[in-house]
Every structure is written in structure tokens, then in C-alpha cells.
Short mmCIF file of C-alpha atoms in Angstrom, two decimals:
data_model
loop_
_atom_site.label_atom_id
_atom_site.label_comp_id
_atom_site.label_asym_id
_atom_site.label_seq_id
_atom_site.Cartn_x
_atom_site.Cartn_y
_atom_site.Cartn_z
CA UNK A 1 4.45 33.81 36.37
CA UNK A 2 2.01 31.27 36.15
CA UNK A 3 -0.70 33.70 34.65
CA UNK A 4 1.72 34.35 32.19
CA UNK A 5 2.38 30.74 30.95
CA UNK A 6 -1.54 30.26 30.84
CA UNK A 7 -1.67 33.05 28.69
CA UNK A 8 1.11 32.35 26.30
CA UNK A 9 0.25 31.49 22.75
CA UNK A 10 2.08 28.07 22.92
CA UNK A 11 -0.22 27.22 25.98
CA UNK A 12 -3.04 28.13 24.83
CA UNK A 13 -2.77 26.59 21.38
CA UNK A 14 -1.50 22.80 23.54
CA UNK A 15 -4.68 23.34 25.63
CA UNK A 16 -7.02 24.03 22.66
CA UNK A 17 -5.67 20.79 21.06
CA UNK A 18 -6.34 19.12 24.32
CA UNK A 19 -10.06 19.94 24.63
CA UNK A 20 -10.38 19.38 21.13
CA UNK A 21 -8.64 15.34 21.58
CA UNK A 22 -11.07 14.86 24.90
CA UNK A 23 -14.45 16.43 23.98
CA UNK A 24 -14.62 17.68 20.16
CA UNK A 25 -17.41 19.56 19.44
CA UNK A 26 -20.16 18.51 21.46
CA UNK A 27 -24.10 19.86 20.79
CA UNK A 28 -24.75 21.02 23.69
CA UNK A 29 -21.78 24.18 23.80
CA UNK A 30 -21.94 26.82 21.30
CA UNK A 31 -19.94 26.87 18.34
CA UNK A 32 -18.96 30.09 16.67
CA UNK A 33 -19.11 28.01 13.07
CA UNK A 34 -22.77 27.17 13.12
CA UNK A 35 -23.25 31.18 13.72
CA UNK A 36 -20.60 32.04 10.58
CA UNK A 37 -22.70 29.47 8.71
CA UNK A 38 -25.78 31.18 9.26
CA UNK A 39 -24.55 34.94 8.78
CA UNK A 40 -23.33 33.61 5.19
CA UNK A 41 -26.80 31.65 4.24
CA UNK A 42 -28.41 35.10 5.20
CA UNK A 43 -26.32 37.36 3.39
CA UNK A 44 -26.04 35.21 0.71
CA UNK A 45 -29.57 35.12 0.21
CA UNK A 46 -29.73 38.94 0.57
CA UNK A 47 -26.82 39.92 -2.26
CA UNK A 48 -26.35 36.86 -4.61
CA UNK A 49 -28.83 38.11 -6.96
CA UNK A 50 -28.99 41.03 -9.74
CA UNK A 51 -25.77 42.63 -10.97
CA UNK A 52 -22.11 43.36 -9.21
CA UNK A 53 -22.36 39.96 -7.68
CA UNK A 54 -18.39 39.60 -7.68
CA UNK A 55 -18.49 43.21 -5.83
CA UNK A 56 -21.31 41.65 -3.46
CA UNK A 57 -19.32 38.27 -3.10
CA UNK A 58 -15.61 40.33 -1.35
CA UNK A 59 -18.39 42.49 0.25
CA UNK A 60 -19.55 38.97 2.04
CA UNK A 61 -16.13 37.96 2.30
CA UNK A 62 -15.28 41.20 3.81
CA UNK A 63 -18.21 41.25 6.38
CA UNK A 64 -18.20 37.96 7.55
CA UNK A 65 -13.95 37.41 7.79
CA UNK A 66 -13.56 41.04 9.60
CA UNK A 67 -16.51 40.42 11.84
CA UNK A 68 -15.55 36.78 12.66
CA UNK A 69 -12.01 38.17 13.64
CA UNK A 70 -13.55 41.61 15.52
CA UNK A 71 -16.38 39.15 17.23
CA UNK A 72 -13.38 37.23 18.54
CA UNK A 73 -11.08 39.64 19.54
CA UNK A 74 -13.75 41.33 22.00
CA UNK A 75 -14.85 38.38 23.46
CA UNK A 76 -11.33 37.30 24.36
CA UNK A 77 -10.33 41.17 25.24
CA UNK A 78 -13.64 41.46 27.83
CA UNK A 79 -12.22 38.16 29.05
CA UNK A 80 -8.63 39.15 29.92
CA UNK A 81 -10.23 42.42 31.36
CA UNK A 82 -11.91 40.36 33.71
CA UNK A 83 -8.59 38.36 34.78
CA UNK A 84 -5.91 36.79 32.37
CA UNK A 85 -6.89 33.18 33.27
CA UNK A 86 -10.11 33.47 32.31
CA UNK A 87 -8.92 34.82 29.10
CA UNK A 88 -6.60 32.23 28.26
CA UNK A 89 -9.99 29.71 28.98
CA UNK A 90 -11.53 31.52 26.54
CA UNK A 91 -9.15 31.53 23.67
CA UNK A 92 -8.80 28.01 24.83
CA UNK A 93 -12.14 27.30 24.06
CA UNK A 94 -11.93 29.54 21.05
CA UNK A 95 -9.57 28.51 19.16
CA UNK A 96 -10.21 24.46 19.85
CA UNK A 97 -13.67 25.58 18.20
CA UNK A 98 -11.65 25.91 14.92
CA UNK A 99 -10.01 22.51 14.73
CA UNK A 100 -11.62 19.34 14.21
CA UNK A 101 -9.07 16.25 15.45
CA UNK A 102 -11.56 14.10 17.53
CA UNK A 103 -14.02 15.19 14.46
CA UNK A 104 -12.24 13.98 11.50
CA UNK A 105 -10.81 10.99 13.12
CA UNK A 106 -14.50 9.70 14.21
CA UNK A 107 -15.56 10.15 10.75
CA UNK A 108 -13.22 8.12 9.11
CA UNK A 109 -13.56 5.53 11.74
CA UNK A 110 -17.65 5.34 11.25
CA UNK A 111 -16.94 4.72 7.40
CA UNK A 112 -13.25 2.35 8.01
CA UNK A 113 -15.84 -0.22 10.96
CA UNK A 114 -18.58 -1.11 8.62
CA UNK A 115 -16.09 -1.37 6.03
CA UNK A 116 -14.26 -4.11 7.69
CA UNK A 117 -17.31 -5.55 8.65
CA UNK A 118 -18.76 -6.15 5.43
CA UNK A 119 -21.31 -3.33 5.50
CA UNK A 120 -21.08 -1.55 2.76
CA UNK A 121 -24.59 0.19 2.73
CA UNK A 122 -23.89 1.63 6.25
CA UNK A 123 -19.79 2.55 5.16
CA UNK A 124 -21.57 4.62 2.10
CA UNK A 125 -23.95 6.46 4.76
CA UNK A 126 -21.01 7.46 6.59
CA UNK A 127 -19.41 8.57 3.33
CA UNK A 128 -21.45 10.64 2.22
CA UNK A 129 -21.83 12.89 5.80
CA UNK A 130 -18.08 14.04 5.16
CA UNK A 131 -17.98 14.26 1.01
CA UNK A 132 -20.51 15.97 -1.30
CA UNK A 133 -19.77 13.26 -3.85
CA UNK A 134 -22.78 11.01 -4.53
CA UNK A 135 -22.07 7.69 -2.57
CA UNK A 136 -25.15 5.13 -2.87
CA UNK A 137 -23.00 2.99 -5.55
CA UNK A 138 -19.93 2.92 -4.66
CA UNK A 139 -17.45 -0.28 -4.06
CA UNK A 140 -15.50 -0.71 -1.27
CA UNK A 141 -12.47 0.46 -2.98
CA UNK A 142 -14.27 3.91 -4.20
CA UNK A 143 -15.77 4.34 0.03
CA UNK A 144 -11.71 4.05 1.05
CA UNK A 145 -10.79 6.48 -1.93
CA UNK A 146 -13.39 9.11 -0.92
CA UNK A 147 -12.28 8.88 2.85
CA UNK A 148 -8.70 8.72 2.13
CA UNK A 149 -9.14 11.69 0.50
CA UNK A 150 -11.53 13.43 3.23
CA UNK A 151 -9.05 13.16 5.65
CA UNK A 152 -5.36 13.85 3.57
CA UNK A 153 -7.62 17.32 2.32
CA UNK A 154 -9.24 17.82 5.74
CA UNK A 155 -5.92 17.81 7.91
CA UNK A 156 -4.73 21.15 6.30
CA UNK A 157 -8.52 22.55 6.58
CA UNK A 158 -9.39 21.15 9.92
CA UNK A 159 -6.26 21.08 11.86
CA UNK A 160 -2.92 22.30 10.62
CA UNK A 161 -4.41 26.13 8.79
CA UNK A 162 -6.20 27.19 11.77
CA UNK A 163 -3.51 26.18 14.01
CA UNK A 164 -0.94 28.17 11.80
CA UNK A 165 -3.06 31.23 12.03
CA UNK A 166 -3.69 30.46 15.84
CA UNK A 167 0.23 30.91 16.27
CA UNK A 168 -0.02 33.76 14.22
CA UNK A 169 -2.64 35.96 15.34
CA UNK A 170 -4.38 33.72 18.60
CA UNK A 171 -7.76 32.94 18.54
CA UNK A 172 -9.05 36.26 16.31
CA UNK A 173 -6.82 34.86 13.53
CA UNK A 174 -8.06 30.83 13.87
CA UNK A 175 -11.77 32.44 13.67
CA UNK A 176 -11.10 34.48 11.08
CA UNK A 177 -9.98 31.18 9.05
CA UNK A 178 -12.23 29.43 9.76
CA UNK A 179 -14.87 32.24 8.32
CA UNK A 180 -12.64 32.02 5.08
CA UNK A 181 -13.08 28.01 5.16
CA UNK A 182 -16.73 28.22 5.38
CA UNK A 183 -17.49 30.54 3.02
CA UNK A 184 -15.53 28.71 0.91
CA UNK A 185 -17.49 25.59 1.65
CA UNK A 186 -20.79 27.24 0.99
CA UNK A 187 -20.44 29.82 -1.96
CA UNK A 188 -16.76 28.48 -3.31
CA UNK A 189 -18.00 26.79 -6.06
CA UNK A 190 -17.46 27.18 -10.05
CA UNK A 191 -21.07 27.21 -11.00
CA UNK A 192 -23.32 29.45 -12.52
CA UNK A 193 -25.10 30.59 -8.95
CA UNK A 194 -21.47 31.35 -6.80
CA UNK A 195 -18.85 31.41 -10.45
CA UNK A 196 -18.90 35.57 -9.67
CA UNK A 197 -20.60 35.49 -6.12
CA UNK A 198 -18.05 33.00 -4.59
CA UNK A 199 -15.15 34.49 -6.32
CA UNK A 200 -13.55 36.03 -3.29
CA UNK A 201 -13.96 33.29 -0.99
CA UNK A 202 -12.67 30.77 -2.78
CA UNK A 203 -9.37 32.60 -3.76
CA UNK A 204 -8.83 34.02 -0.32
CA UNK A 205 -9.13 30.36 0.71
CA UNK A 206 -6.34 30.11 -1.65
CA UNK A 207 -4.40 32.20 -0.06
CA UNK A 208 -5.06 31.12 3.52
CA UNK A 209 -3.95 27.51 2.53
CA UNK A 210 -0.84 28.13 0.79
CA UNK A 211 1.75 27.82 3.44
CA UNK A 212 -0.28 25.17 5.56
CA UNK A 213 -1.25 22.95 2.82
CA UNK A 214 2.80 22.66 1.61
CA UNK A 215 4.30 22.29 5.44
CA UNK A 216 1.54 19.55 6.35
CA UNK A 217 2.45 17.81 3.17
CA UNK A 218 6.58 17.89 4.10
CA UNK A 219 5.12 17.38 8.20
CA UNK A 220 3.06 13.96 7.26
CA UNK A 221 6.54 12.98 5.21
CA UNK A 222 8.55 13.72 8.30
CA UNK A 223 6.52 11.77 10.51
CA UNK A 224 6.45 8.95 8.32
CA UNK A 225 10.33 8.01 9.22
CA UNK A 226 9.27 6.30 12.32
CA UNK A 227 6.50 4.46 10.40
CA UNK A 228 6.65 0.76 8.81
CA UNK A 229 6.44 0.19 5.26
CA UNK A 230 6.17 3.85 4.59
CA UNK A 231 7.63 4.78 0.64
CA UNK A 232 9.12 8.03 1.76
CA UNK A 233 11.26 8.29 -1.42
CA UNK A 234 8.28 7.33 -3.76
CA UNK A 235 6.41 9.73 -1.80
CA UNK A 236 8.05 13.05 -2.88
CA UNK A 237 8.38 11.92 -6.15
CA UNK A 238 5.19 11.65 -6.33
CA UNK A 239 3.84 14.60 -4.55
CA UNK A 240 6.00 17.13 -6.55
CA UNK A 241 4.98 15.55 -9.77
CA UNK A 242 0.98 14.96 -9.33
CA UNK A 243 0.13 17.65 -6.20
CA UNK A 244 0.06 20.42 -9.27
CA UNK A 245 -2.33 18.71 -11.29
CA UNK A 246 -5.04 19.02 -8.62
CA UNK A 247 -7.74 21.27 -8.85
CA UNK A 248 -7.29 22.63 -6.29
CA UNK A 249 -3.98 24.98 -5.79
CA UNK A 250 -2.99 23.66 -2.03
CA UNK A 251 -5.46 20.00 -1.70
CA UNK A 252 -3.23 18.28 -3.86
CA UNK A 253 -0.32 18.11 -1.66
CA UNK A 254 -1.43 16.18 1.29
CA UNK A 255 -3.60 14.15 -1.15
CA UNK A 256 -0.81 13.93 -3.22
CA UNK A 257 1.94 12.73 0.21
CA UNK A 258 -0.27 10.76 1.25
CA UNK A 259 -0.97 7.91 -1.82
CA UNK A 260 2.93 8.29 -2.46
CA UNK A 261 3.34 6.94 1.50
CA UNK A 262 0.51 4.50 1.30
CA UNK A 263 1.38 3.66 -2.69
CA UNK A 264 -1.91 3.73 -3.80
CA UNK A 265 -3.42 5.93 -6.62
CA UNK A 266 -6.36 8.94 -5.62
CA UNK A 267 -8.31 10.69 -8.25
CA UNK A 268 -10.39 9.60 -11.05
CA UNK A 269 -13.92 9.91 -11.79
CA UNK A 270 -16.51 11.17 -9.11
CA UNK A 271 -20.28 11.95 -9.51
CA UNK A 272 -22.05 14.65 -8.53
CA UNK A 273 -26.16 14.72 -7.86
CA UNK A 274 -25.48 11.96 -11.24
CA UNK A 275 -23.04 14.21 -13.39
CA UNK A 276 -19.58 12.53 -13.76
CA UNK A 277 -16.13 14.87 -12.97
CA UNK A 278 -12.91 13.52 -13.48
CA UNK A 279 -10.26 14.36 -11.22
CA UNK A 280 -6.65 13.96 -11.66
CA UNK A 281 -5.18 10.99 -10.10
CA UNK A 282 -2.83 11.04 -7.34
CA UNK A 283 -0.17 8.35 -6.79
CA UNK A 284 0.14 4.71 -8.90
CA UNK A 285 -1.46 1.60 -8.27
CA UNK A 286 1.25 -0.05 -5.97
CA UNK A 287 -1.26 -1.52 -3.82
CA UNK A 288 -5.13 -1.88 -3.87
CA UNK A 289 -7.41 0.21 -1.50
CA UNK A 290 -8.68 -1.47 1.28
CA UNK A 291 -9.60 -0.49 4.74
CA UNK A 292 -6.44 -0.78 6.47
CA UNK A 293 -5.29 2.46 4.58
CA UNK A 294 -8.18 4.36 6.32
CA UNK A 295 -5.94 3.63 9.98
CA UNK A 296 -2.60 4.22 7.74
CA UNK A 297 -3.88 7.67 6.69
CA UNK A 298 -4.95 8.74 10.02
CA UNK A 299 -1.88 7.96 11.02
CA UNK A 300 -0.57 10.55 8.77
CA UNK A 301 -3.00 12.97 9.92
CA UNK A 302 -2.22 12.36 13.61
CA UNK A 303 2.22 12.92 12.58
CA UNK A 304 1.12 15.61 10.04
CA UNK A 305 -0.33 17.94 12.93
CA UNK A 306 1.91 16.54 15.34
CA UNK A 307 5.21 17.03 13.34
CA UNK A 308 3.67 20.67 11.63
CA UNK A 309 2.86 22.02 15.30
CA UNK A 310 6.79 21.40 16.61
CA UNK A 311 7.89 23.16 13.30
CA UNK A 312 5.74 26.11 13.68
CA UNK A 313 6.97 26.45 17.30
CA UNK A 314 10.68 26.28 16.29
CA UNK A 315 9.87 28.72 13.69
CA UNK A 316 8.34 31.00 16.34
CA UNK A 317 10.99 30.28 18.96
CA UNK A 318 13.68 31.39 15.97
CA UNK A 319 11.97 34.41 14.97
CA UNK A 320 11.26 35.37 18.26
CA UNK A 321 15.43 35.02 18.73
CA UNK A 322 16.29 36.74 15.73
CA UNK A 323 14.32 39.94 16.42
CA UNK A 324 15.99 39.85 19.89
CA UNK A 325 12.38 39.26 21.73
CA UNK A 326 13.85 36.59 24.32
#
């Protein structure tokens, strides 16, 4: 009976989320995502060139998702075969590989300490690990814009999608979105090297990110009920009006949640190795950026996760119900 509990999805997921919280992703274990990265930078270099390069981009995207997931799948298999608690170690381990909690909320705490200290050349160093905007002149309310940001986008990407395929599909399913994320990371961009080459990533990034991106938004709204000062109403007035207007099909709505909850405004003008790029904003101007709405937003991300992971499970629990499983 016990074996069985280990090995349950719910578990599993609780005790991936766990090792994630106490250790992250420390350099000296393995982690799948470094070899994903480097299986893309190798391929890419191999097929992004000549003609067909849309063919040769779902090719990649094909490779590198199905092996990620096949990879997985063995590894965790061989481990069950040698005894179920080992196996549910390993898709511990697996899937905790594929979120980022301890991760994201580090690096918005290196960029929120200097801030509040003054430092502004060190806060902009920290910046610009987690953005690919440029950073080296930007104010303190730009460095709390860009980090904001990080972490409303990152939540869904780093925490809430993989869990959702976790549940799903275990630990095959979490790898296998996290493939999609980081090819979409590396070749999803709209320029003229990965326009054709990236197209496939980028839209089955899309896809991945629909239902995540939406329940996180309506999860960080949820949790902000218990939370002082929070403009719930304003909030989904202004998420359904501005989340749409983002670039991005799913980014906008967590972006969007969170400056209706903290009343502040996201968006505007960014610069990239020098070339401007306006965004849409996100939000009004009911308050002015400062550092205290770096803690505020993690805050959001820590309910958002929190609040989407008992939703998912009631979900499951439901379905399970309905199709007479339990």
C-alpha cells in the first residue's frame, strides 16, 4: 500500500515540488535541460541552413520533443523494473528537473536586494541573467518592470505548464515540455535566422501554454483573496482587456493579473542589443514601481502554483470520479 502511494502521480508531483523548494537545481547533479539544450544547438547547426528550413525546424521539434519524452519514459520504466520506489525517486527527481521555484524566486531576490540597497549597477547585472533585454541603463523603475515581468511570464513556463503536463502524462510529459520550452527559447524567435526554422517550436509552445497560462492567471487571482491591498476587481478588468494585446498568445495573462493586483502598468519600450521594441502595456499607473512589488509578485507566484496545483488535483480527483476510476 505504501509502494503504491509513493508511486501515485499526486505523490510524486508533492515530492518533486519538495526537492525543487529545498535544493533547486544544483551543479553538481545532472540536469536533463542542459542535455536538450545541447541536442538543439547541434541540430540546429546541422539543418538551419539551405532550403525547407520550416520542414527542418518540426523535424527538430519532432526529434528533440519525442526523444525528450522516449529518453524519459525508459529511464523511469528501467527504474520501476528494478522496484517501484526507486521509480517513484526517479520521476521524483525527474520531473522536479522541469520546474524552477527555488530558481525563479532567487533570481528575483538577487535583482529586488541591491535594489533596496541602492545598487543599481549590481540590480542591472542580476537583470540581465534572467531577461534578454539590454539592461546597462536602466532606472530603478525599468530593473522592477523587467523582473516583474520575468517572474508573472516565468510562473506559467517554470512552474505551473510542466506541472500540468506532470499530472497529465508523469515525468515523460513534464520532459517533453520542457523540450518544447527550450526550443522555444533558443530558435523561437521572429527573425530572419529562426522566422521559418523556429516556426514549429514556437507555435507548439503555443499550444503547450494555452491552458496553463489562463488557469495560473485565474490561480494568482484566487490566491490573492487572502492578500492585503490586493485590486482583485481591477484585476480582471484589466487582464481580460490588455492580456490579448500581448505578443505573445498565453504571456499576457499572468503579466496582465498581475499589474491589475499590484496596480501598476507593464509594457512599453524595451531594447534589444540597442534596437528599441515597443510592447503593449499591461495595467495603469495606479502606483509607481518600486521594489516592494518584486516581494508582492512573488507572492503571486508562490499562490499562483499553490492555488493552480489544488485545482488541477480536484480536476483529476473529478475526472477520475466521473469515469468511475475510484
Amino acid at each position: 500500500m505504501l509502494l503504491e502511494l509513493l508511486g501515485s502521480v499526486f505523490l510524486v508531483i508533492i515530492g518533486a515540488i519538495l526537492l525543487d523548494l529545498c535544493i533547486g537545481d544544483p551543479r553538481w547533479l545532472p540536469h536533463p535541460v542542459i542535455g536538450i539544450g545541447k541536442a538543439i544547438s547541434f541540430l540546429e547547426k546541422k539543418w538551419n541552413r539551405g532550403k525547407h528550413r520550416k520542414g527542418k525546424g518540426f523535424a527538430l521539434t519532432l526529434v528533440v520533443v519525442g526523444g525528450a519524452a522516449f529518453l524519459t519514459l525508459l529511464v523511469s520504466l528501467l527504474a520501476f523494473w528494478v522496484h517501484p520506489l526507486v521509480g517513484a525517486l526517479v520521476d521524483i527527481y525527474l520531473i522536479s528537473t522541469t520546474i524552477a521555484i527555488k530558481g525563479l524566486r532567487e533570481a528575483a531576490l538577487q535583482v529586488m536586494i541591491p535594489l533596496t540597497q541602492g545598487n543599481l549597477s549590481e540590480a542591472r547585472t542580476q537583470l540581465g541573467m534572467i531577461v534578454g533585454r539590454d539592461t546597462e541603463n536602466l532606472e530603478e523603475r525599468e530593473i522592477v518592470r523587467g523582473t516583474v515581468e520575468t517572474v508573472a511570464e516565468n510562473t506559467v513556463d517554470g512552474i505551473t505548464a510542466p506541472l500540468f503536463w506532470a499530472l497529465i502524462g508523469g515525468a515523460p510529459l513534464a520532459m517533453a515540455y520542457r523540450a518544447v520550452n527550450t526550443l522555444d527559447s533558443m530558435v523561437g524567435y521572429k527573425n530572419e535566422r529562426y522566422l521559418q526554422f523556429g516556426y514549429a517550436s514556437a507555435r507548439l509552445d503555443d499550444l503547450c501554454n494555452l491552458i496553463p497560462a489562463r488557469l495560473t492567471a485565474y490561480s494568482m487571482w484566487l490566491s490573492s483573496w487572502i492578500k492585503k491591498g490586493a485590486r482583485k476587481k481591477h484585476a480582471l478588468l484589466v487582464t481580460f482587456r490588455d492580456a490579448p494585446k500581448h505578443p505573445s498568445p498565453n504571456s499576457g495573462w499572468p503579466e496582465a493579473m498581475v499589474a491589475g493586483l499590484l496596480g501598476v502598468q507593464l509594457g512599453g519600450r524595451n531594447e534589444y542589443q540597442g534596437v528599441p521594441s515597443e510592447r503593449a502595456k499591461m495595467g495603469e499607473k495606479l502606483e509607481d514601481l518600486t521594489p516592494a512589488h518584486i516581494g508582492s509578485t512573488l507572492y503571486y507566484m508562490h499562490g499562483g502554483w499553490m492555488v493552480f496545483l489544488v485545482l488541477m488535483f480536484l480536476f483529476y480527483f473529478i475526472f477520475r470520479l466521473v469515469i468511475g476510476g475510484w
